[in-house]
Short mmCIF file of C-alpha atoms in Angstrom, two decimals:
data_model
loop_
_atom_site.label_atom_id
_atom_site.label_comp_id
_atom_site.label_asym_id
_atom_site.label_seq_id
_atom_site.Cartn_x
_atom_site.Cartn_y
_atom_site.Cartn_z
CA MET D 1 27.11 -52.35 53.47
CA ASN D 2 28.59 -49.34 53.84
CA LEU D 3 32.24 -48.50 52.54
CA TRP D 4 32.82 -45.38 53.76
CA PRO D 5 32.78 -44.09 57.39
CA ALA D 6 30.59 -42.23 58.76
CA ALA D 7 32.82 -38.59 59.59
CA PRO D 8 35.48 -38.30 56.77
CA LEU D 9 38.98 -39.27 58.44
CA PHE D 10 41.18 -35.95 58.27
CA LEU D 11 39.36 -32.98 58.76
CA GLU D 12 40.74 -30.01 57.21
CA THR D 13 41.62 -28.72 60.55
CA ASP D 14 43.68 -31.92 61.26
CA MET D 15 46.21 -30.62 58.53
CA PRO D 16 49.08 -27.97 59.47
CA ALA D 17 48.08 -24.63 57.73
CA ALA D 18 50.56 -24.24 54.64
CA LYS D 19 53.63 -21.55 55.41
CA THR D 20 52.99 -18.42 53.25
CA ALA D 21 54.98 -15.65 53.00
CA GLU D 22 54.84 -12.68 50.62
CA LEU D 23 57.96 -11.34 49.05
CA TYR D 24 58.06 -7.90 47.16
CA ARG D 25 61.05 -7.80 44.72
CA MET D 26 62.45 -5.67 42.24
CA VAL D 27 62.83 -7.26 38.52
CA LEU D 28 63.49 -4.43 35.92
CA PRO D 29 64.02 -4.63 32.43
CA ASP D 30 67.90 -3.95 32.62
CA HIS D 31 68.26 -5.72 35.98
CA THR D 32 66.79 -8.58 38.68
CA CYS D 33 67.67 -8.11 41.63
CA PRO D 34 69.81 -10.89 43.18
CA PHE D 35 68.54 -10.27 47.04
CA GLY D 36 65.44 -11.05 45.55
CA LEU D 37 65.79 -14.64 43.64
CA ARG D 38 67.79 -15.48 47.30
CA ALA D 39 64.93 -14.51 48.94
CA LYS D 40 62.47 -16.38 47.14
CA GLN D 41 65.01 -19.27 46.70
CA MET D 42 65.41 -19.70 50.96
CA LEU D 43 61.74 -19.51 50.86
CA GLU D 44 60.86 -22.40 48.74
CA ASP D 45 63.46 -24.31 50.41
CA ALA D 46 62.00 -23.74 53.98
CA GLY D 47 59.01 -25.03 52.60
CA TYR D 48 56.64 -21.55 51.98
CA GLU D 49 54.02 -20.78 49.47
CA VAL D 50 55.70 -17.86 48.50
CA HIS D 51 53.35 -15.09 46.91
CA ASP D 52 55.69 -13.33 44.51
CA THR D 53 55.04 -9.50 43.80
CA VAL D 54 57.43 -8.42 41.30
CA LEU D 55 58.41 -4.59 41.27
CA SER D 56 58.74 -3.61 37.97
CA SER D 57 59.81 -0.04 37.63
CA ARG D 58 61.52 2.36 39.44
CA ALA D 59 58.57 4.55 40.10
CA GLU D 60 56.99 1.14 41.68
CA VAL D 61 60.20 0.24 43.39
CA ASP D 62 60.41 4.00 45.28
CA ALA D 63 55.89 4.09 46.00
CA PHE D 64 56.91 0.80 47.41
CA GLU D 65 59.69 1.39 49.61
CA GLU D 66 58.02 4.96 50.63
CA THR D 67 54.82 3.68 51.75
CA HIS D 68 56.80 0.60 53.93
CA GLY D 69 59.34 2.79 54.95
CA VAL D 70 62.16 0.43 54.13
CA GLU D 71 65.10 1.87 52.03
CA THR D 72 66.04 -1.64 49.83
CA THR D 73 63.73 -4.42 47.99
CA PRO D 74 63.59 -7.49 48.52
CA GLN D 75 61.09 -7.09 51.30
CA VAL D 76 59.34 -10.29 53.12
CA PHE D 77 56.57 -10.48 55.21
CA ILE D 78 55.67 -13.86 57.20
CA ASP D 79 52.32 -13.55 58.92
CA GLY D 80 51.71 -10.06 58.38
CA GLU D 81 54.79 -9.13 59.79
CA ARG D 82 57.80 -7.54 58.15
CA VAL D 83 60.80 -9.80 58.44
CA GLY D 84 63.33 -7.53 55.99
CA GLY D 85 65.20 -7.93 53.03
CA SER D 86 67.37 -11.20 51.96
CA ASP D 87 70.18 -11.36 55.27
CA ASP D 88 67.19 -10.86 58.03
CA LEU D 89 65.61 -13.63 56.23
CA ALA D 90 68.11 -15.67 56.55
CA ARG D 91 68.76 -15.22 60.06
CA TYR D 92 64.67 -15.57 60.70
CA LEU D 93 65.03 -19.07 58.88
CA SER D 94 67.75 -20.62 60.79
CA ARG D 95 65.99 -19.98 64.32
#
């Protein structure tokens, strides 16, 4: 008597893909950006798995901003597309 079904009941393709987001935020020795914390909390509250990249020096922040052509951090990327900062993220999530 076989207790196991011939095929799995659930295939990985049947399960919804996890929502993921990339967050780049500034955490310097003397300052943690409150907007970065806000963005991280909003993403987690919305059910996103957050890939949190901490920019821990002014040089890292400046290099990131120059590379991405932005003037501020945090910056959020979802599905490879830049959403923007925490206010932009709030608008994105409210759609």
